[in-house]
Amino acid sequence: MASGGRGEWTSAYDEFDEFPQMHAEALDINSPDPSERSEALSSFAKTLCDRYDRTGSRQDLDECIRIYSMAVKLSAPYHRERARTLSSFALALYFRSMHTDSLEDLEECIRLYTEAVGLRTPDRPLAAETLSNFAVALYFRYKRIESPKDLEECIRLYTEAVDLCRHDHSERGETLSSLAKTLRIRYDRTGSLDDLDQCIRTYTEAVDLLLLGHPERSTTLSSLAKALRVRYSRTDSREDLDECIRLYTEAVDLSQPSHSDRSRALGGLAKALRVRYNRTGSYEDLEECIRIFTEATDLSARDHPERAGILGNFAVALYFCFKKTRSHEDLDHCIRLYIDAADLRPAGHPERGETLSSLAKALYFRYKHSSSLEDLEETIRLYTEAVNLGPPGHSERRKTLSSLAKVLRVRYERSGSQEDAEEYRRVKGEISDLSPSGHP
């Protein structure tokens, strides 16, 4: 899909002297044939859209959409150019919906693409790019309303687009990568290992087609590596884990030093090395993991969407390092990272409770070595907030309550406070209520 005005929106009518005359001619043509007038309007609308793609002029985009609307109304239902005009109109609406977050524009875009697809015949097929653009629009609507029907149709369209671009390796590779992305989303939704396997096969073919130098190769390598790590978590295949690390390493080597994709690839590589350390106990993997997390953290800006995850995973690696070396410097660093990660996951964030529990666990570990009442108090506060964030039936609630009960008992034994004793009994009672029959 075209970029659609990457820069700031500007007014750019004065860039091309011939535009006012072209505009007037397109609107004033007096052909008795509505189809001829429709084609003239469509041609000028495309010129406006091309200029919008260069300049980002909102004025151009709005006028392009207005003229495409006129062209479609004049176009006969089965005119040979109607499907192309509908598709171009839909693309312009997609661009505007991305800038304005207008669901109305996105809905109309999808309606137009649906009509265009319905006009296909064997002698008038749609291009693979058009089907891919339609799939992109459906994907973004899926992200807004999470309709499984949109996701299924998106996968079907990408599959058809892949079949249409057999001879263009670059276009086929990019389309395969998009198809794999949607298969991975469906796996996340359904947990179907078949979807994950198909996702990995599709990403693998995409990587084979996106040769060195292609701008999407690094991102696709990282996506394939991540899918392999997820499958490793399901199958415990050492082969998948080692291949995951190899792919992330290549993705890092291909990425530009300051590019946001580099910090994402570094974070994925470091996490995979930590997973392998958990399996093999190789301290070399753990040291490399920490070195890479340090670089990933330095590269990721505070507003980077994956910074909180990178910080949290880095903290986990330092916690493992502390358990091996007993270096309090590592534990203090781990706690600071968890605090930063929690700050990036405010109230309402789905992972805040998990982050708070991890921070509380690290603080309690430090308390056991320092006997700092401040650390113990903060541990209790964090576990309490984490419990309150989790819904009553959440799978982690019982585990977090058990951790809270443990530190409440420690504070009671230290202070002898009757209030702590009562709170401890209350929490233990809730744990008992949540426990399945026969559970100790």
Coordinates of C-alpha atoms in Angstrom, one line a residue:
M1 CA 0.0 0.0 0.0
A2 CA 1.3 3.4 -0.8
S3 CA 2.6 5.6 2.0
G4 CA 0.0 8.3 1.7
G5 CA 1.6 11.5 2.8
R6 CA 4.3 10.7 5.3
G7 CA 5.1 14.3 6.1
E8 CA 3.0 17.1 7.6
W9 CA -0.2 18.0 5.7
T10 CA 0.5 21.1 3.7
S11 CA -1.3 23.1 1.0
A12 CA 0.5 22.3 -2.2
Y13 CA -1.7 23.6 -5.1
D14 CA 1.0 26.0 -6.2
E15 CA 3.6 23.3 -6.9
F16 CA 2.3 22.6 -10.4
D17 CA 1.1 25.5 -12.5
E18 CA -1.0 23.2 -14.7
F19 CA -3.2 21.9 -11.9
P20 CA -5.8 24.6 -11.9
Q21 CA -6.4 24.2 -15.6
M22 CA -6.5 20.4 -15.3
H23 CA -8.9 20.7 -12.5
A24 CA -11.2 23.0 -14.5
E25 CA -11.1 20.8 -17.5
A26 CA -11.9 17.7 -15.5
L27 CA -14.9 19.3 -13.9
D28 CA -16.2 21.2 -16.9
I29 CA -16.0 18.5 -19.6
N30 CA -19.3 18.4 -21.5
S31 CA -19.2 15.0 -23.1
P32 CA -22.6 13.4 -23.7
D33 CA -21.1 10.1 -22.6
P34 CA -21.2 9.9 -18.7
S35 CA -18.5 7.2 -18.9
E36 CA -16.1 9.5 -20.7
R37 CA -16.7 12.2 -18.1
S38 CA -16.2 9.6 -15.3
E39 CA -12.9 8.5 -16.8
A40 CA -11.7 12.2 -17.0
L41 CA -12.6 12.8 -13.4
S42 CA -11.0 9.6 -12.3
S43 CA -7.8 10.5 -14.1
F44 CA -7.6 13.8 -12.4
A45 CA -8.5 12.3 -9.0
K46 CA -5.6 9.9 -9.4
T47 CA -3.2 12.9 -10.2
L48 CA -4.4 14.6 -7.0
C49 CA -3.8 11.4 -5.0
D50 CA -0.3 11.0 -6.5
R51 CA 0.5 14.5 -5.5
Y52 CA -0.9 13.9 -2.0
D53 CA 1.4 10.9 -1.7
R54 CA 4.3 13.3 -2.4
T55 CA 3.3 16.3 -0.3
G56 CA 0.8 15.1 2.3
S57 CA -1.6 17.9 1.4
R58 CA -5.0 17.3 3.1
Q59 CA -6.5 19.7 0.6
D60 CA -5.4 17.4 -2.2
L61 CA -6.7 14.3 -0.5
D62 CA -10.1 15.7 0.3
E63 CA -10.5 17.0 -3.3
C64 CA -9.3 13.7 -4.7
I65 CA -12.0 11.9 -2.6
R66 CA -14.7 14.4 -3.7
I67 CA -13.8 13.9 -7.4
Y68 CA -13.6 10.1 -7.1
S69 CA -17.1 10.2 -5.6
M70 CA -18.4 12.1 -8.7
A71 CA -16.6 9.7 -11.0
V72 CA -18.2 6.6 -9.4
K73 CA -21.7 8.1 -9.6
L74 CA -21.2 8.7 -13.4
S75 CA -19.7 5.3 -14.0
A76 CA -22.0 2.6 -15.4
P77 CA -22.5 -0.4 -13.1
Y78 CA -20.5 -2.8 -15.3
H79 CA -18.2 -0.3 -17.1
R80 CA -14.8 -1.8 -17.7
E81 CA -13.1 0.9 -15.6
R82 CA -15.6 0.9 -12.7
A83 CA -13.7 -1.6 -10.5
R84 CA -10.4 0.3 -10.9
T85 CA -12.1 3.6 -10.0
L86 CA -13.8 2.0 -7.0
S87 CA -10.4 0.6 -5.8
S88 CA -8.6 3.9 -6.2
F89 CA -11.5 5.7 -4.4
A90 CA -11.2 3.1 -1.6
L91 CA -7.5 3.7 -1.3
A92 CA -7.9 7.4 -0.9
L93 CA -10.5 6.9 1.8
Y94 CA -8.1 4.5 3.6
F95 CA -5.4 7.1 3.6
R96 CA -7.8 9.7 5.1
S97 CA -9.1 7.2 7.7
M98 CA -5.5 6.6 8.9
H99 CA -4.9 10.3 9.3
T100 CA -8.3 11.1 10.9
D101 CA -9.0 7.8 12.7
S102 CA -12.4 7.9 10.9
L103 CA -14.2 4.6 11.2
E104 CA -16.8 6.0 8.7
D105 CA -14.1 6.5 6.0
L106 CA -12.8 3.0 6.7
E107 CA -16.2 1.4 6.5
E108 CA -16.8 3.2 3.1
C109 CA -13.4 2.1 1.9
I110 CA -14.2 -1.5 2.7
R111 CA -17.7 -1.2 1.0
L112 CA -16.0 0.1 -2.2
Y113 CA -13.4 -2.6 -2.2
T114 CA -16.1 -5.2 -1.8
E115 CA -18.0 -3.9 -4.8
A116 CA -14.8 -3.8 -6.8
V117 CA -14.0 -7.4 -6.0
G118 CA -17.6 -8.4 -7.0
L119 CA -17.1 -6.9 -10.5
R120 CA -14.1 -9.1 -11.3
T121 CA -14.4 -11.3 -14.4
P122 CA -11.7 -13.7 -15.9
D123 CA -10.9 -11.1 -18.5
R124 CA -10.9 -8.2 -16.0
P125 CA -9.1 -9.5 -12.9
L126 CA -8.0 -7.2 -10.1
A127 CA -4.3 -6.8 -9.4
A128 CA -2.7 -8.5 -6.4
E129 CA -1.9 -5.1 -5.0
T130 CA -5.6 -4.2 -4.9
L131 CA -6.5 -7.4 -3.0
S132 CA -3.6 -6.7 -0.6
N133 CA -4.9 -3.1 0.0
F134 CA -8.4 -4.5 0.7
A135 CA -6.9 -6.9 3.2
V136 CA -5.0 -4.0 4.9
A137 CA -8.3 -2.1 5.3
L138 CA -10.0 -5.2 6.8
Y139 CA -7.0 -5.7 9.1
F140 CA -7.3 -2.2 10.5
R141 CA -11.0 -2.6 11.0
Y142 CA -10.3 -5.8 12.8
K143 CA -8.0 -3.9 15.1
R144 CA -10.8 -1.5 15.8
I145 CA -13.7 -3.9 16.3
E146 CA -12.1 -7.3 16.6
S147 CA -14.5 -9.1 14.2
P148 CA -13.3 -12.6 13.5
K149 CA -15.0 -12.3 10.1
D150 CA -12.7 -9.4 9.1
L151 CA -9.7 -11.4 10.1
E152 CA -10.8 -14.5 8.1
E153 CA -11.5 -12.4 5.0
C154 CA -8.2 -10.6 5.4
I155 CA -6.4 -14.0 5.4
R156 CA -8.4 -15.2 2.3
L157 CA -7.5 -12.0 0.4
Y158 CA -3.8 -12.2 1.2
T159 CA -3.8 -15.8 0.2
E160 CA -5.4 -15.0 -3.2
A161 CA -3.0 -12.0 -3.6
V162 CA 0.0 -14.3 -3.0
D163 CA -1.2 -16.7 -5.8
L164 CA -1.5 -13.7 -8.2
C165 CA 2.1 -12.5 -7.8
R166 CA 4.0 -15.7 -8.5
H167 CA 6.6 -14.1 -10.8
D168 CA 7.3 -10.9 -8.8
H169 CA 9.5 -12.1 -6.0
S170 CA 9.6 -8.8 -4.1
E171 CA 5.9 -8.3 -4.2
R172 CA 5.2 -11.9 -3.4
G173 CA 7.6 -11.8 -0.4
E174 CA 5.9 -8.7 1.0
T175 CA 2.5 -10.2 0.6
L176 CA 3.6 -13.5 2.2
S177 CA 4.9 -11.5 5.2
S178 CA 1.5 -9.8 5.5
L179 CA -0.3 -13.1 5.3
A180 CA 2.0 -14.6 7.9
K181 CA 1.3 -11.6 10.2
T182 CA -2.5 -12.2 10.1
L183 CA -2.0 -16.0 10.6
R184 CA 0.0 -15.2 13.7
I185 CA -2.9 -12.9 14.9
R186 CA -5.3 -15.7 14.4
Y187 CA -3.1 -18.1 16.4
D188 CA -3.0 -15.6 19.2
R189 CA -6.8 -15.6 19.1
T190 CA -7.4 -19.3 18.8
G191 CA -4.2 -21.0 20.1
S192 CA -4.3 -23.3 17.0
L193 CA -0.8 -24.9 16.5
D194 CA -1.8 -25.4 12.8
D195 CA -2.1 -21.6 12.4
L196 CA 1.3 -21.1 14.1
D197 CA 2.9 -23.8 11.8
Q198 CA 1.4 -22.2 8.7
C199 CA 2.5 -18.8 9.9
I200 CA 6.1 -20.0 10.3
R201 CA 6.1 -21.7 6.8
T202 CA 4.8 -18.5 5.3
Y203 CA 7.3 -16.3 7.0
T204 CA 10.1 -18.7 5.9
E205 CA 9.0 -18.4 2.2
A206 CA 8.8 -14.7 2.6
V207 CA 12.4 -14.5 4.0
D208 CA 13.7 -16.6 1.1
L209 CA 12.2 -14.1 -1.4
L210 CA 13.1 -10.9 0.4
L211 CA 16.8 -10.8 -0.6
L212 CA 19.6 -8.9 1.1
G213 CA 19.0 -5.2 0.7
H214 CA 15.2 -5.4 0.8
P215 CA 13.9 -2.9 3.4
E216 CA 11.5 -5.5 4.8
R217 CA 14.0 -8.3 5.3
S218 CA 15.1 -7.4 8.8
T219 CA 11.5 -6.9 10.1
T220 CA 10.4 -10.2 8.5
L221 CA 13.4 -12.1 10.0
S222 CA 12.4 -10.7 13.5
S223 CA 8.7 -11.8 13.0
L224 CA 9.8 -15.3 12.0
A225 CA 12.1 -15.5 14.9
K226 CA 9.4 -14.4 17.3
A227 CA 7.0 -17.1 15.9
L228 CA 9.6 -19.7 16.4
R229 CA 10.1 -18.7 20.0
V230 CA 6.4 -19.0 20.6
R231 CA 6.4 -22.5 19.0
Y232 CA 9.3 -23.4 21.2
S233 CA 7.2 -22.5 24.2
R234 CA 4.6 -25.0 23.0
T235 CA 6.8 -27.8 21.8
D236 CA 10.2 -27.4 23.7
S237 CA 12.0 -27.9 20.3
R238 CA 15.7 -26.9 20.8
E239 CA 15.9 -26.6 17.0
D240 CA 13.3 -23.9 17.0
L241 CA 15.0 -22.0 19.8
D242 CA 18.5 -22.1 18.1
E243 CA 17.0 -21.0 14.7
C244 CA 15.1 -18.2 16.5
I245 CA 18.4 -16.9 17.9
R246 CA 20.1 -17.2 14.5
L247 CA 17.3 -15.2 12.8
Y248 CA 17.3 -12.5 15.4
T249 CA 21.1 -12.2 15.1
E250 CA 20.8 -11.7 11.3
A251 CA 17.9 -9.2 11.8
V252 CA 20.1 -7.2 14.2
D253 CA 23.1 -7.3 11.8
L254 CA 20.8 -5.9 8.9
S255 CA 19.2 -3.1 10.9
Q256 CA 20.4 0.4 11.0
P257 CA 22.0 1.5 14.3
S258 CA 19.3 4.1 15.1
H259 CA 16.3 2.4 13.5
S260 CA 13.4 1.4 15.8
D261 CA 13.4 -2.1 14.3
R262 CA 16.9 -2.6 15.8
S263 CA 15.8 -2.2 19.4
R264 CA 12.9 -4.6 18.7
A265 CA 15.3 -7.2 17.2
L266 CA 17.8 -6.7 20.0
G267 CA 15.1 -7.2 22.6
G268 CA 13.9 -10.4 20.9
L269 CA 17.4 -11.8 20.6
A270 CA 18.2 -11.0 24.3
K271 CA 14.9 -12.7 25.4
A272 CA 15.6 -15.8 23.3
L273 CA 19.2 -16.0 24.8
R274 CA 17.6 -15.8 28.3
V275 CA 15.2 -18.6 27.4
R276 CA 18.2 -20.7 26.2
Y277 CA 20.1 -19.9 29.4
N278 CA 17.1 -21.2 31.4
R279 CA 17.3 -24.5 29.5
T280 CA 21.1 -25.0 29.4
G281 CA 22.5 -22.9 32.3
S282 CA 25.1 -21.4 30.0
Y283 CA 26.4 -18.3 31.7
E284 CA 27.8 -17.1 28.4
D285 CA 24.2 -16.9 27.0
L286 CA 23.1 -14.9 30.1
E287 CA 26.0 -12.5 29.8
E288 CA 25.3 -11.9 26.1
C289 CA 21.7 -11.5 26.9
I290 CA 22.4 -8.7 29.4
R291 CA 24.8 -7.0 27.0
I292 CA 22.2 -7.0 24.3
F293 CA 19.4 -5.8 26.6
T294 CA 21.7 -2.9 27.6
E295 CA 22.0 -1.8 23.9
A296 CA 18.3 -2.3 23.3
T297 CA 17.4 -0.2 26.3
D298 CA 19.7 2.6 25.2
L299 CA 18.2 2.6 21.7
S300 CA 14.5 2.5 22.6
A301 CA 13.0 5.9 23.2
R302 CA 10.7 6.4 26.1
D303 CA 7.6 6.4 23.8
H304 CA 8.8 3.2 21.9
P305 CA 5.8 0.8 22.1
E306 CA 8.0 -2.1 23.2
R307 CA 10.2 -0.3 25.7
A308 CA 8.3 -1.5 28.8
G309 CA 8.6 -5.1 27.5
I310 CA 12.3 -4.7 26.9
L311 CA 12.8 -3.2 30.4
G312 CA 10.8 -6.0 32.0
N313 CA 12.7 -8.7 30.2
F314 CA 16.0 -7.0 31.0
A315 CA 15.0 -7.0 34.7
V316 CA 14.3 -10.7 34.6
A317 CA 17.7 -11.4 33.1
L318 CA 19.4 -9.3 35.9
Y319 CA 17.4 -11.2 38.5
F320 CA 18.7 -14.5 37.1
C321 CA 22.2 -13.0 37.1
F322 CA 21.8 -12.0 40.8
K323 CA 20.7 -15.5 41.7
K324 CA 23.9 -16.8 40.2
T325 CA 26.4 -14.1 41.3
R326 CA 24.6 -12.7 44.4
S327 CA 25.7 -9.2 43.2
H328 CA 23.5 -6.7 44.9
E329 CA 24.3 -4.2 42.1
D330 CA 22.5 -6.6 39.7
L331 CA 19.5 -6.8 42.0
D332 CA 19.3 -3.0 42.5
H333 CA 19.5 -2.5 38.7
C334 CA 16.8 -5.1 38.3
I335 CA 14.5 -3.2 40.6
R336 CA 15.1 0.1 38.9
L337 CA 14.2 -1.4 35.6
Y338 CA 11.0 -2.9 37.0
I339 CA 10.1 0.5 38.4
D340 CA 10.6 2.2 35.0
A341 CA 8.5 -0.6 33.3
A342 CA 5.7 -0.1 35.8
D343 CA 5.8 3.7 35.1
L344 CA 5.2 2.9 31.4
R345 CA 2.3 0.6 32.2
P346 CA -0.1 2.9 34.1
A347 CA -3.5 2.0 35.6
G348 CA -5.6 0.2 33.0
H349 CA -2.6 -1.4 31.2
P350 CA -3.3 -5.1 30.9
E351 CA 0.3 -6.0 32.0
R352 CA 0.6 -3.6 34.9
G353 CA -0.4 -6.2 37.5
E354 CA 2.2 -8.7 36.3
T355 CA 4.9 -6.0 36.3
L356 CA 4.0 -4.9 39.9
S357 CA 4.1 -8.5 41.1
S358 CA 7.6 -9.0 39.5
L359 CA 8.8 -5.8 41.1
A360 CA 7.4 -6.9 44.5
K361 CA 9.2 -10.2 44.2
A362 CA 12.5 -8.5 43.5
L363 CA 12.0 -6.1 46.4
Y364 CA 11.2 -8.9 48.8
F365 CA 14.4 -10.7 47.7
R366 CA 16.3 -7.5 48.6
Y367 CA 14.4 -7.3 51.9
K368 CA 15.6 -10.8 52.8
H369 CA 19.2 -9.7 52.5
S370 CA 18.9 -6.1 53.9
S371 CA 15.9 -6.4 56.4
S372 CA 14.8 -3.0 55.1
L373 CA 11.4 -2.3 56.5
E374 CA 10.9 0.2 53.6
D375 CA 11.4 -2.6 51.1
L376 CA 8.9 -4.8 53.0
E377 CA 6.3 -2.1 53.1
E378 CA 6.6 -1.4 49.4
T379 CA 6.4 -5.1 48.6
I380 CA 3.1 -5.4 50.4
R381 CA 1.8 -2.2 48.7
L382 CA 2.7 -3.5 45.3
Y383 CA 1.2 -7.0 45.8
T384 CA -1.9 -5.4 47.2
E385 CA -2.3 -3.2 44.0
A386 CA -1.6 -6.2 41.8
V387 CA -4.3 -8.2 43.5
N388 CA -6.8 -5.4 43.1
L389 CA -6.0 -5.1 39.4
G390 CA -6.8 -8.7 38.7
P391 CA -10.4 -9.7 38.2
P392 CA -11.7 -12.2 40.8
G393 CA -11.5 -15.2 38.4
H394 CA -8.1 -14.3 36.9
S395 CA -5.7 -17.3 36.8
E396 CA -2.9 -15.3 38.5
R397 CA -5.0 -14.0 41.3
R398 CA -4.5 -16.9 43.6
K399 CA -0.7 -16.9 43.1
T400 CA -0.5 -13.1 43.8
L401 CA -2.7 -13.5 46.9
S402 CA -0.3 -16.3 48.2
S403 CA 2.7 -13.9 47.7
L404 CA 0.8 -11.2 49.6
A405 CA -0.1 -13.5 52.4
K406 CA 3.6 -14.6 52.7
V407 CA 4.9 -11.0 53.1
L408 CA 2.0 -10.0 55.5
R409 CA 3.0 -12.9 57.7
V410 CA 6.6 -11.7 57.6
R411 CA 5.6 -8.2 58.7
Y412 CA 3.4 -9.6 61.4
E413 CA 6.2 -11.8 62.8
R414 CA 8.4 -8.7 62.8
S415 CA 5.9 -6.2 64.3
G416 CA 3.4 -8.3 66.1
S417 CA 0.6 -6.1 64.7
Q418 CA -2.9 -7.5 65.2
E419 CA -4.0 -5.6 62.1
D420 CA -1.4 -7.5 60.1
A421 CA -2.6 -10.8 61.6
E422 CA -6.2 -10.0 60.7
E423 CA -5.3 -9.0 57.1
Y424 CA -3.2 -12.2 56.8
R425 CA -6.2 -14.3 57.8
R426 CA -8.5 -12.5 55.4
V427 CA -6.1 -13.1 52.5
K428 CA -5.7 -16.7 53.4
G429 CA -9.5 -17.1 53.5
E430 CA -9.8 -15.7 50.0
I431 CA -7.1 -18.1 48.8
S432 CA -9.0 -20.9 50.3
D433 CA -12.2 -19.8 48.6
L434 CA -10.3 -19.7 45.2
S435 CA -8.7 -23.1 45.6
P436 CA -10.2 -26.1 43.8
S437 CA -11.6 -28.9 45.9
G438 CA -8.8 -31.0 47.3
H439 CA -6.1 -28.4 46.7
P440 CA -3.8 -27.9 49.7

